[in-house]
Amino acid sequence: VSADTHTPPPERLLDMYRTMLTMRRFDERVRDLNAAKAIPGYAHTYFGSEGIGTGVMAALRPDDWIASTYRCHGHAIAKGVALEAMAGEIYGRTTGTAKGKGGSMHVSDFDVGMLGSFGIVAAGIPVALGAALTAQRKRTGQVAVAFFGDGAVHQGVFHEGAGLAKLWNAPVVLLCENNQYAEATAIEYHLNTETIADMACAYAMPAERADGMDVVSAYQAARRAVERARNGGGPTLVELISYRFSGQYEGDEQAYQPPEEMARWRERDPIVTFERLAGERGLRDEDLERIGREVDDAVDRAFEAAERAPFPDPSELFDDVYVSYP
Ligand SMILES: Cc1ncc(C[n+]2csc(CCOP(=O)(O)OP(=O)(O)O)c2C)c(N)n1
Ligand SMILES: [Mg+2]
């Protein structure tokens, strides 16, 4: 871990605040709609890790790529997927990113570099690695980021991906969101190494480990890894530490998360942390309040539009599902 003195200027910090707050308000709506059984399927919310998705995406170029997980709403928002299209997808409507056939766990939008969200744990890693190889071969200077959780580091494909990424010196960032839990299993129970970042040693790969509850520290760690990848320095394993305020899925009773533990982490909520540090980072309360109102409006509009949008016609069931070769 190296020092990074790059603190974004106030306008960039305000953009980060807007992104984090949009993630929070969007997923609060998803949570409520899920509880009211107004949306189909499972929903996985991103409460607690908003600083990670926001900080990482702030370190990327618009033409960089990401591959996400089923906990994808925050990543998609930060990468620039339209809120209307996300809400439409979650509602199963034709206006959705997959025309309503994917649902909450399958938000993708290639136009903004969002390569997909995967229900299979760690499945985004080879996808991001493939994108990184494309960038390397075509010399485009693009970087790909694979997002995955702490539980994903025990999947074979994580190890295969890390090994090949290093061997090929691929411009990829292996971005682990350590939110302390994999389903109901706590990190202390399942990790053999001291930290997830330690696992990089096995692949002779540099690592970064930073506080994911502070968007600026997440940004700085991601930036070091992204710049290394872009400058030909190959892959980095980045471990950003957060806490899953959400259940594994919406409706999870979370009985395995001790209330005192939850309360301790709540004090470091990424949005609360940002607001607390805003003054010393040169931001004004009135700007934060204005952004809060704008975010509320944008989320309202997105879900209102989704509610009004049509469902796909049954005759379109197989459209876009299979490739039809001539
Ligand atoms: C290959 C595979 N095995 C098991 C599951 C079931 N499963 C869904 S989420 C999850 C936990 C993953 O935890 P983590 O990687 O820490 O991500 P988080 O949910 O905390 O974001 C498991 C085991 C799955 N989706 N895919
Ligand atoms: Mg986890």
CSV table of C-alpha atoms and ligand atoms in Angstrom, one decimal:
chain,number,residue,atom,x,y,z
A,1,VAL,CA,0.0,0.0,0.0
A,2,SER,CA,1.5,3.3,-1.1
A,3,ALA,CA,0.5,6.9,-0.1
A,4,ASP,CA,-1.7,8.8,-2.5
A,5,THR,CA,-2.1,12.5,-2.0
A,6,HIS,CA,-4.7,12.9,-4.8
A,7,THR,CA,-7.8,14.2,-3.1
A,8,PRO,CA,-10.4,15.1,-5.7
A,9,PRO,CA,-11.5,18.8,-6.0
A,10,PRO,CA,-14.8,19.9,-4.5
A,11,GLU,CA,-16.9,19.4,-7.7
A,12,ARG,CA,-15.6,15.9,-8.1
A,13,LEU,CA,-16.4,15.2,-4.4
A,14,LEU,CA,-19.9,16.5,-4.9
A,15,ASP,CA,-20.3,14.1,-7.9
A,16,MET,CA,-19.3,11.3,-5.6
A,17,TYR,CA,-21.8,12.3,-3.1
A,18,ARG,CA,-24.5,12.4,-5.7
A,19,THR,CA,-23.6,8.9,-6.9
A,20,MET,CA,-23.5,7.4,-3.4
A,21,LEU,CA,-26.8,9.0,-2.5
A,22,THR,CA,-28.4,7.9,-5.7
A,23,MET,CA,-27.3,4.3,-4.9
A,24,ARG,CA,-28.8,4.6,-1.4
A,25,ARG,CA,-32.1,6.1,-2.5
A,26,PHE,CA,-32.5,3.8,-5.4
A,27,ASP,CA,-32.0,0.7,-3.3
A,28,GLU,CA,-34.3,2.0,-0.6
A,29,ARG,CA,-36.9,2.0,-3.3
A,30,VAL,CA,-36.0,-1.5,-4.4
A,31,ARG,CA,-36.2,-2.7,-0.7
A,32,ASP,CA,-39.7,-1.1,-0.3
A,33,LEU,CA,-41.0,-2.5,-3.6
A,34,ASN,CA,-39.6,-5.9,-2.8
A,35,ALA,CA,-41.3,-5.9,0.6
A,36,ALA,CA,-44.6,-4.8,-1.1
A,37,LYS,CA,-44.1,-7.7,-3.6
A,38,ALA,CA,-44.4,-5.1,-6.4
A,39,ILE,CA,-41.3,-6.4,-8.2
A,40,PRO,CA,-40.6,-9.9,-9.3
A,41,GLY,CA,-37.6,-12.0,-8.3
A,42,TYR,CA,-34.8,-11.6,-5.8
A,43,ALA,CA,-33.3,-8.2,-5.0
A,44,HIS,CA,-29.8,-7.7,-3.6
A,45,THR,CA,-29.2,-4.2,-2.2
A,46,TYR,CA,-25.8,-2.4,-1.8
A,47,PHE,CA,-26.3,-0.6,1.5
A,48,GLY,CA,-23.0,0.0,3.2
A,49,SER,CA,-20.7,-0.4,0.1
A,50,GLU,CA,-21.7,2.8,-1.7
A,51,GLY,CA,-18.3,4.3,-1.2
A,52,ILE,CA,-16.6,1.4,-3.0
A,53,GLY,CA,-18.6,1.5,-6.2
A,54,THR,CA,-18.5,5.3,-6.3
A,55,GLY,CA,-14.7,5.5,-5.5
A,56,VAL,CA,-13.7,2.9,-8.0
A,57,MET,CA,-15.8,4.3,-10.9
A,58,ALA,CA,-14.4,7.8,-10.2
A,59,ALA,CA,-11.0,6.3,-11.0
A,60,LEU,CA,-12.1,5.0,-14.4
A,61,ARG,CA,-12.4,6.5,-17.8
A,62,PRO,CA,-15.9,6.3,-19.4
A,63,ASP,CA,-14.7,3.8,-21.9
A,64,ASP,CA,-13.3,1.4,-19.3
A,65,TRP,CA,-15.2,-1.8,-18.5
A,66,ILE,CA,-16.6,-3.4,-15.4
A,67,ALA,CA,-18.1,-6.8,-14.7
A,68,SER,CA,-20.4,-6.9,-11.7
A,69,THR,CA,-22.3,-9.4,-9.4
A,70,TYR,CA,-25.9,-9.9,-8.5
A,71,ARG,CA,-25.4,-7.0,-6.1
A,72,CYS,CA,-25.1,-4.8,-9.1
A,73,HIS,CA,-27.4,-1.7,-8.7
A,74,GLY,CA,-24.7,0.5,-7.2
A,75,HIS,CA,-22.1,-0.5,-9.8
A,76,ALA,CA,-24.5,0.2,-12.6
A,77,ILE,CA,-25.5,3.6,-11.3
A,78,ALA,CA,-21.9,4.7,-10.9
A,79,LYS,CA,-20.9,3.4,-14.3
A,80,GLY,CA,-23.7,5.6,-15.8
A,81,VAL,CA,-26.5,3.2,-16.6
A,82,ALA,CA,-29.7,5.2,-16.9
A,83,LEU,CA,-31.9,5.0,-13.8
A,84,GLU,CA,-35.1,4.6,-15.9
A,85,ALA,CA,-33.6,1.6,-17.7
A,86,MET,CA,-32.5,0.1,-14.4
A,87,ALA,CA,-35.9,0.6,-12.7
A,88,GLY,CA,-37.5,-0.7,-15.9
A,89,GLU,CA,-35.4,-3.9,-15.7
A,90,ILE,CA,-36.2,-4.4,-12.0
A,91,TYR,CA,-39.9,-4.1,-12.8
A,92,GLY,CA,-39.6,-6.5,-15.8
A,93,ARG,CA,-40.7,-3.9,-18.4
A,94,THR,CA,-39.6,-3.4,-22.0
A,95,THR,CA,-37.8,-0.2,-21.0
A,96,GLY,CA,-35.3,-2.2,-19.0
A,97,THR,CA,-31.6,-2.7,-19.8
A,98,ALA,CA,-32.5,-6.3,-20.9
A,99,LYS,CA,-36.0,-5.3,-22.1
A,100,GLY,CA,-37.3,-6.8,-18.8
A,101,LYS,CA,-36.0,-10.3,-19.2
A,102,GLY,CA,-33.1,-10.1,-16.8
A,103,GLY,CA,-34.4,-8.5,-13.7
A,104,SER,CA,-32.5,-7.0,-10.7
A,105,MET,CA,-29.6,-9.5,-11.0
A,106,HIS,CA,-28.9,-9.0,-14.7
A,107,VAL,CA,-28.4,-5.3,-15.4
A,108,SER,CA,-26.0,-4.7,-18.2
A,109,ASP,CA,-25.3,-1.8,-20.6
A,110,PHE,CA,-22.4,-2.2,-23.0
A,111,ASP,CA,-22.7,1.4,-24.2
A,112,VAL,CA,-21.4,2.6,-20.8
A,113,GLY,CA,-19.0,-0.3,-20.3
A,114,MET,CA,-21.2,-2.2,-17.9
A,115,LEU,CA,-20.5,-5.8,-19.2
A,116,GLY,CA,-23.0,-7.5,-17.0
A,117,SER,CA,-24.0,-8.7,-13.6
A,118,PHE,CA,-23.7,-12.3,-12.7
A,119,GLY,CA,-25.7,-14.5,-10.3
A,120,ILE,CA,-22.9,-17.0,-10.2
A,121,VAL,CA,-20.3,-16.0,-7.6
A,122,ALA,CA,-17.0,-14.8,-9.2
A,123,ALA,CA,-18.4,-15.3,-12.7
A,124,GLY,CA,-17.5,-11.7,-13.7
A,125,ILE,CA,-13.8,-12.3,-13.3
A,126,PRO,CA,-13.1,-14.1,-16.6
A,127,VAL,CA,-15.4,-11.6,-18.4
A,128,ALA,CA,-13.4,-8.6,-17.2
A,129,LEU,CA,-10.2,-10.5,-17.9
A,130,GLY,CA,-11.4,-11.1,-21.5
A,131,ALA,CA,-12.3,-7.4,-21.9
A,132,ALA,CA,-8.8,-6.5,-20.6
A,133,LEU,CA,-7.2,-8.8,-23.1
A,134,THR,CA,-9.1,-7.1,-25.9
A,135,ALA,CA,-7.9,-3.8,-24.7
A,136,GLN,CA,-4.3,-5.1,-24.5
A,137,ARG,CA,-4.4,-6.6,-28.0
A,138,LYS,CA,-6.0,-3.6,-29.6
A,139,ARG,CA,-3.8,-1.2,-27.6
A,140,THR,CA,-6.8,1.0,-26.6
A,141,GLY,CA,-5.5,1.9,-23.2
A,142,GLN,CA,-8.8,0.7,-21.6
A,143,VAL,CA,-8.9,-1.0,-18.2
A,144,ALA,CA,-11.4,-3.6,-16.9
A,145,VAL,CA,-12.5,-4.0,-13.3
A,146,ALA,CA,-13.9,-7.3,-12.0
A,147,PHE,CA,-16.1,-6.7,-8.9
A,148,PHE,CA,-16.6,-9.6,-6.6
A,149,GLY,CA,-17.2,-10.3,-2.9
A,150,ASP,CA,-15.1,-11.7,0.0
A,151,GLY,CA,-16.9,-15.1,-0.5
A,152,ALA,CA,-15.8,-15.2,-4.2
A,153,VAL,CA,-12.1,-15.7,-3.3
A,154,HIS,CA,-12.7,-19.4,-2.7
A,155,GLN,CA,-14.1,-19.9,-6.2
A,156,GLY,CA,-11.7,-21.7,-8.6
A,157,VAL,CA,-12.3,-19.1,-11.3
A,158,PHE,CA,-10.9,-16.4,-9.0
A,159,HIS,CA,-7.6,-18.3,-8.8
A,160,GLU,CA,-7.6,-19.1,-12.5
A,161,GLY,CA,-8.3,-15.5,-13.3
A,162,ALA,CA,-5.7,-14.1,-11.0
A,163,GLY,CA,-3.1,-16.6,-12.4
A,164,LEU,CA,-3.8,-15.8,-16.0
A,165,ALA,CA,-4.2,-12.0,-15.4
A,166,LYS,CA,-0.6,-12.0,-14.0
A,167,LEU,CA,0.8,-14.3,-16.7
A,168,TRP,CA,-0.7,-12.1,-19.4
A,169,ASN,CA,0.1,-8.9,-17.6
A,170,ALA,CA,-3.5,-8.0,-18.3
A,171,PRO,CA,-4.9,-4.4,-17.7
A,172,VAL,CA,-7.4,-5.7,-15.2
A,173,VAL,CA,-8.2,-4.8,-11.6
A,174,LEU,CA,-9.5,-7.6,-9.3
A,175,LEU,CA,-11.7,-5.6,-7.0
A,176,CYS,CA,-12.8,-7.4,-3.9
A,177,GLU,CA,-15.6,-5.8,-1.8
A,178,ASN,CA,-15.0,-7.3,1.6
A,179,ASN,CA,-18.3,-6.6,3.3
A,180,GLN,CA,-17.6,-9.1,6.1
A,181,TYR,CA,-20.1,-11.7,5.0
A,182,ALA,CA,-20.7,-14.3,2.3
A,183,GLU,CA,-24.4,-15.2,2.8
A,184,ALA,CA,-24.5,-16.0,6.5
A,185,THR,CA,-20.8,-16.9,6.8
A,186,ALA,CA,-18.5,-14.3,8.5
A,187,ILE,CA,-15.1,-13.5,7.0
A,188,GLU,CA,-13.3,-14.7,10.2
A,189,TYR,CA,-14.7,-18.1,9.6
A,190,HIS,CA,-13.8,-18.6,6.0
A,191,LEU,CA,-10.6,-16.8,5.3
A,192,ASN,CA,-7.3,-18.8,5.6
A,193,THR,CA,-5.0,-15.8,5.1
A,194,GLU,CA,-4.9,-12.7,7.4
A,195,THR,CA,-6.4,-10.5,4.8
A,196,ILE,CA,-7.8,-11.0,1.3
A,197,ALA,CA,-5.1,-8.7,-0.1
A,198,ASP,CA,-2.5,-11.3,1.2
A,199,MET,CA,-3.8,-13.7,-1.4
A,200,ALA,CA,-2.1,-11.6,-4.1
A,201,CYS,CA,1.3,-13.0,-3.0
A,202,ALA,CA,0.4,-16.4,-4.5
A,203,TYR,CA,0.2,-14.7,-7.9
A,204,ALA,CA,3.2,-12.3,-7.4
A,205,MET,CA,0.7,-9.5,-7.9
A,206,PRO,CA,0.6,-6.1,-6.2
A,207,ALA,CA,-2.2,-5.5,-3.7
A,208,GLU,CA,-4.1,-2.6,-2.2
A,209,ARG,CA,-6.1,-2.7,0.9
A,210,ALA,CA,-8.2,0.3,1.9
A,211,ASP,CA,-11.2,1.6,3.8
A,212,GLY,CA,-14.2,1.3,1.6
A,213,MET,CA,-16.4,3.3,4.1
A,214,ASP,CA,-14.6,6.4,3.0
A,215,VAL,CA,-15.2,7.1,-0.7
A,216,VAL,CA,-11.9,9.1,-1.0
A,217,SER,CA,-9.8,6.3,0.3
A,218,ALA,CA,-11.6,3.8,-1.9
A,219,TYR,CA,-11.0,6.1,-4.9
A,220,GLN,CA,-7.3,6.5,-4.1
A,221,ALA,CA,-6.7,2.8,-3.8
A,222,ALA,CA,-8.6,2.1,-7.0
A,223,ARG,CA,-6.8,4.9,-8.8
A,224,ARG,CA,-3.4,3.4,-8.0
A,225,ALA,CA,-4.5,0.0,-9.4
A,226,VAL,CA,-6.2,1.5,-12.5
A,227,GLU,CA,-3.2,3.6,-13.4
A,228,ARG,CA,-0.9,0.6,-12.9
A,229,ALA,CA,-3.0,-1.4,-15.3
A,230,ARG,CA,-3.3,1.4,-17.8
A,231,ASN,CA,0.5,2.0,-17.8
A,232,GLY,CA,1.4,-1.6,-18.6
A,233,GLY,CA,1.9,-2.7,-15.0
A,234,GLY,CA,-0.6,-5.5,-15.1
A,235,PRO,CA,-3.2,-6.6,-12.6
A,236,THR,CA,-3.7,-5.6,-8.9
A,237,LEU,CA,-5.8,-7.3,-6.3
A,238,VAL,CA,-7.7,-4.5,-4.4
A,239,GLU,CA,-9.4,-5.3,-1.1
A,240,LEU,CA,-11.8,-2.5,-0.1
A,241,ILE,CA,-13.4,-3.0,3.3
A,242,SER,CA,-17.0,-2.3,4.1
A,243,TYR,CA,-19.9,-3.8,5.9
A,244,ARG,CA,-23.1,-5.3,4.5
A,245,PHE,CA,-25.9,-3.4,6.1
A,246,SER,CA,-28.2,-5.2,3.7
A,247,GLY,CA,-29.2,-8.8,4.2
A,248,GLN,CA,-27.8,-11.3,1.7
A,249,TYR,CA,-31.0,-10.6,-0.2
A,250,GLU,CA,-34.0,-8.4,0.6
A,251,GLY,CA,-36.1,-10.3,3.1
A,252,ASP,CA,-33.1,-12.0,4.8
A,253,GLU,CA,-33.7,-11.7,8.6
A,254,GLN,CA,-29.9,-11.1,9.2
A,255,ALA,CA,-30.0,-13.0,12.5
A,256,TYR,CA,-26.4,-13.9,12.0
A,257,GLN,CA,-25.2,-10.3,12.2
A,258,PRO,CA,-24.8,-9.2,15.9
A,259,PRO,CA,-26.6,-6.0,16.6
A,260,GLU,CA,-23.6,-4.4,18.4
A,261,GLU,CA,-21.4,-5.2,15.3
A,262,MET,CA,-24.0,-3.6,13.0
A,263,ALA,CA,-24.2,-0.5,15.3
A,264,ARG,CA,-20.5,-0.1,15.3
A,265,TRP,CA,-20.3,-0.2,11.5
A,266,ARG,CA,-23.3,2.1,11.1
A,267,GLU,CA,-21.2,4.9,12.7
A,268,ARG,CA,-19.0,4.6,9.7
A,269,ASP,CA,-21.7,4.5,7.1
A,270,PRO,CA,-20.1,5.8,3.9
A,271,ILE,CA,-22.7,8.6,3.5
A,272,VAL,CA,-22.6,9.7,7.1
A,273,THR,CA,-18.8,9.6,6.9
A,274,PHE,CA,-18.8,11.8,3.8
A,275,GLU,CA,-21.2,14.3,5.4
A,276,ARG,CA,-19.1,14.5,8.5
A,277,LEU,CA,-15.9,15.2,6.5
A,278,ALA,CA,-17.6,17.5,4.0
A,279,GLY,CA,-16.7,20.7,5.8
A,280,GLU,CA,-13.0,20.0,6.1
A,281,ARG,CA,-13.0,18.9,2.4
A,282,GLY,CA,-14.3,22.4,1.4
A,283,LEU,CA,-17.9,21.5,0.8
A,284,ARG,CA,-21.0,23.5,1.8
A,285,ASP,CA,-24.1,22.1,3.5
A,286,GLU,CA,-26.4,23.8,1.0
A,287,ASP,CA,-24.8,22.0,-1.9
A,288,LEU,CA,-25.3,18.6,-0.2
A,289,GLU,CA,-28.9,19.5,0.6
A,290,ARG,CA,-29.5,20.5,-3.1
A,291,ILE,CA,-28.0,17.3,-4.3
A,292,GLY,CA,-30.2,15.4,-1.9
A,293,ARG,CA,-33.4,16.9,-3.4
A,294,GLU,CA,-32.2,16.3,-7.0
A,295,VAL,CA,-31.4,12.7,-6.2
A,296,ASP,CA,-34.9,12.2,-4.7
A,297,ASP,CA,-36.5,13.6,-7.8
A,298,ALA,CA,-34.4,11.5,-10.2
A,299,VAL,CA,-35.2,8.3,-8.4
A,300,ASP,CA,-38.9,9.2,-8.2
A,301,ARG,CA,-39.0,9.9,-11.9
A,302,ALA,CA,-37.2,6.6,-12.8
A,303,PHE,CA,-39.6,4.4,-10.8
A,304,GLU,CA,-42.7,6.3,-12.0
A,305,ALA,CA,-41.6,5.8,-15.6
A,306,ALA,CA,-40.9,2.1,-15.0
A,307,GLU,CA,-44.3,1.6,-13.4
A,308,ARG,CA,-46.0,3.0,-16.4
A,309,ALA,CA,-43.9,1.1,-19.0
A,310,PRO,CA,-45.3,-2.0,-20.7
A,311,PHE,CA,-44.4,-5.6,-20.0
A,312,PRO,CA,-42.8,-7.5,-22.9
A,313,ASP,CA,-45.2,-9.3,-25.2
A,314,PRO,CA,-45.2,-13.1,-24.8
A,315,SER,CA,-44.4,-13.3,-28.5
A,316,GLU,CA,-41.0,-11.7,-27.7
A,317,LEU,CA,-40.1,-14.4,-25.2
A,318,PHE,CA,-37.2,-15.8,-27.2
A,319,ASP,CA,-36.0,-12.6,-28.8
A,320,ASP,CA,-32.4,-11.7,-27.8
A,321,VAL,CA,-32.2,-14.9,-25.8
A,322,TYR,CA,-30.5,-17.1,-28.4
A,323,VAL,CA,-28.2,-16.0,-31.2
A,324,SER,CA,-29.8,-16.7,-34.5
A,325,TYR,CA,-27.1,-17.6,-37.0
A,326,PRO,CA,-28.1,-17.1,-40.7
B,1,LIG,C1,-21.0,-20.5,-7.7
B,1,LIG,C2,-22.0,-20.1,-6.7
B,1,LIG,N1,-22.0,-20.7,-5.5
B,1,LIG,C3,-22.9,-20.4,-4.6
B,1,LIG,C4,-23.8,-19.4,-4.9
B,1,LIG,C5,-24.9,-18.9,-3.8
B,1,LIG,N2,-24.5,-17.6,-3.3
B,1,LIG,C6,-25.1,-16.5,-3.7
B,1,LIG,S1,-24.4,-15.1,-3.0
B,1,LIG,C7,-23.3,-16.0,-2.1
B,1,LIG,C8,-22.4,-15.4,-1.2
B,1,LIG,C9,-21.3,-14.5,-1.8
B,1,LIG,O1,-20.7,-13.7,-0.9
B,1,LIG,P1,-19.7,-12.6,-1.3
B,1,LIG,O2,-18.9,-13.0,-2.5
B,1,LIG,O3,-19.0,-12.1,-0.1
B,1,LIG,O4,-20.6,-11.4,-1.9
B,1,LIG,P2,-21.7,-10.5,-1.2
B,1,LIG,O5,-23.1,-11.1,-1.3
B,1,LIG,O6,-21.3,-10.3,0.2
B,1,LIG,O7,-21.7,-9.2,-1.9
B,1,LIG,C10,-23.5,-17.4,-2.4
B,1,LIG,C11,-22.7,-18.5,-1.7
B,1,LIG,C12,-23.8,-18.8,-6.1
B,1,LIG,N3,-24.6,-17.8,-6.5
B,1,LIG,N4,-22.8,-19.1,-7.0
B,2,MG,MG,-19.5,-10.5,1.1
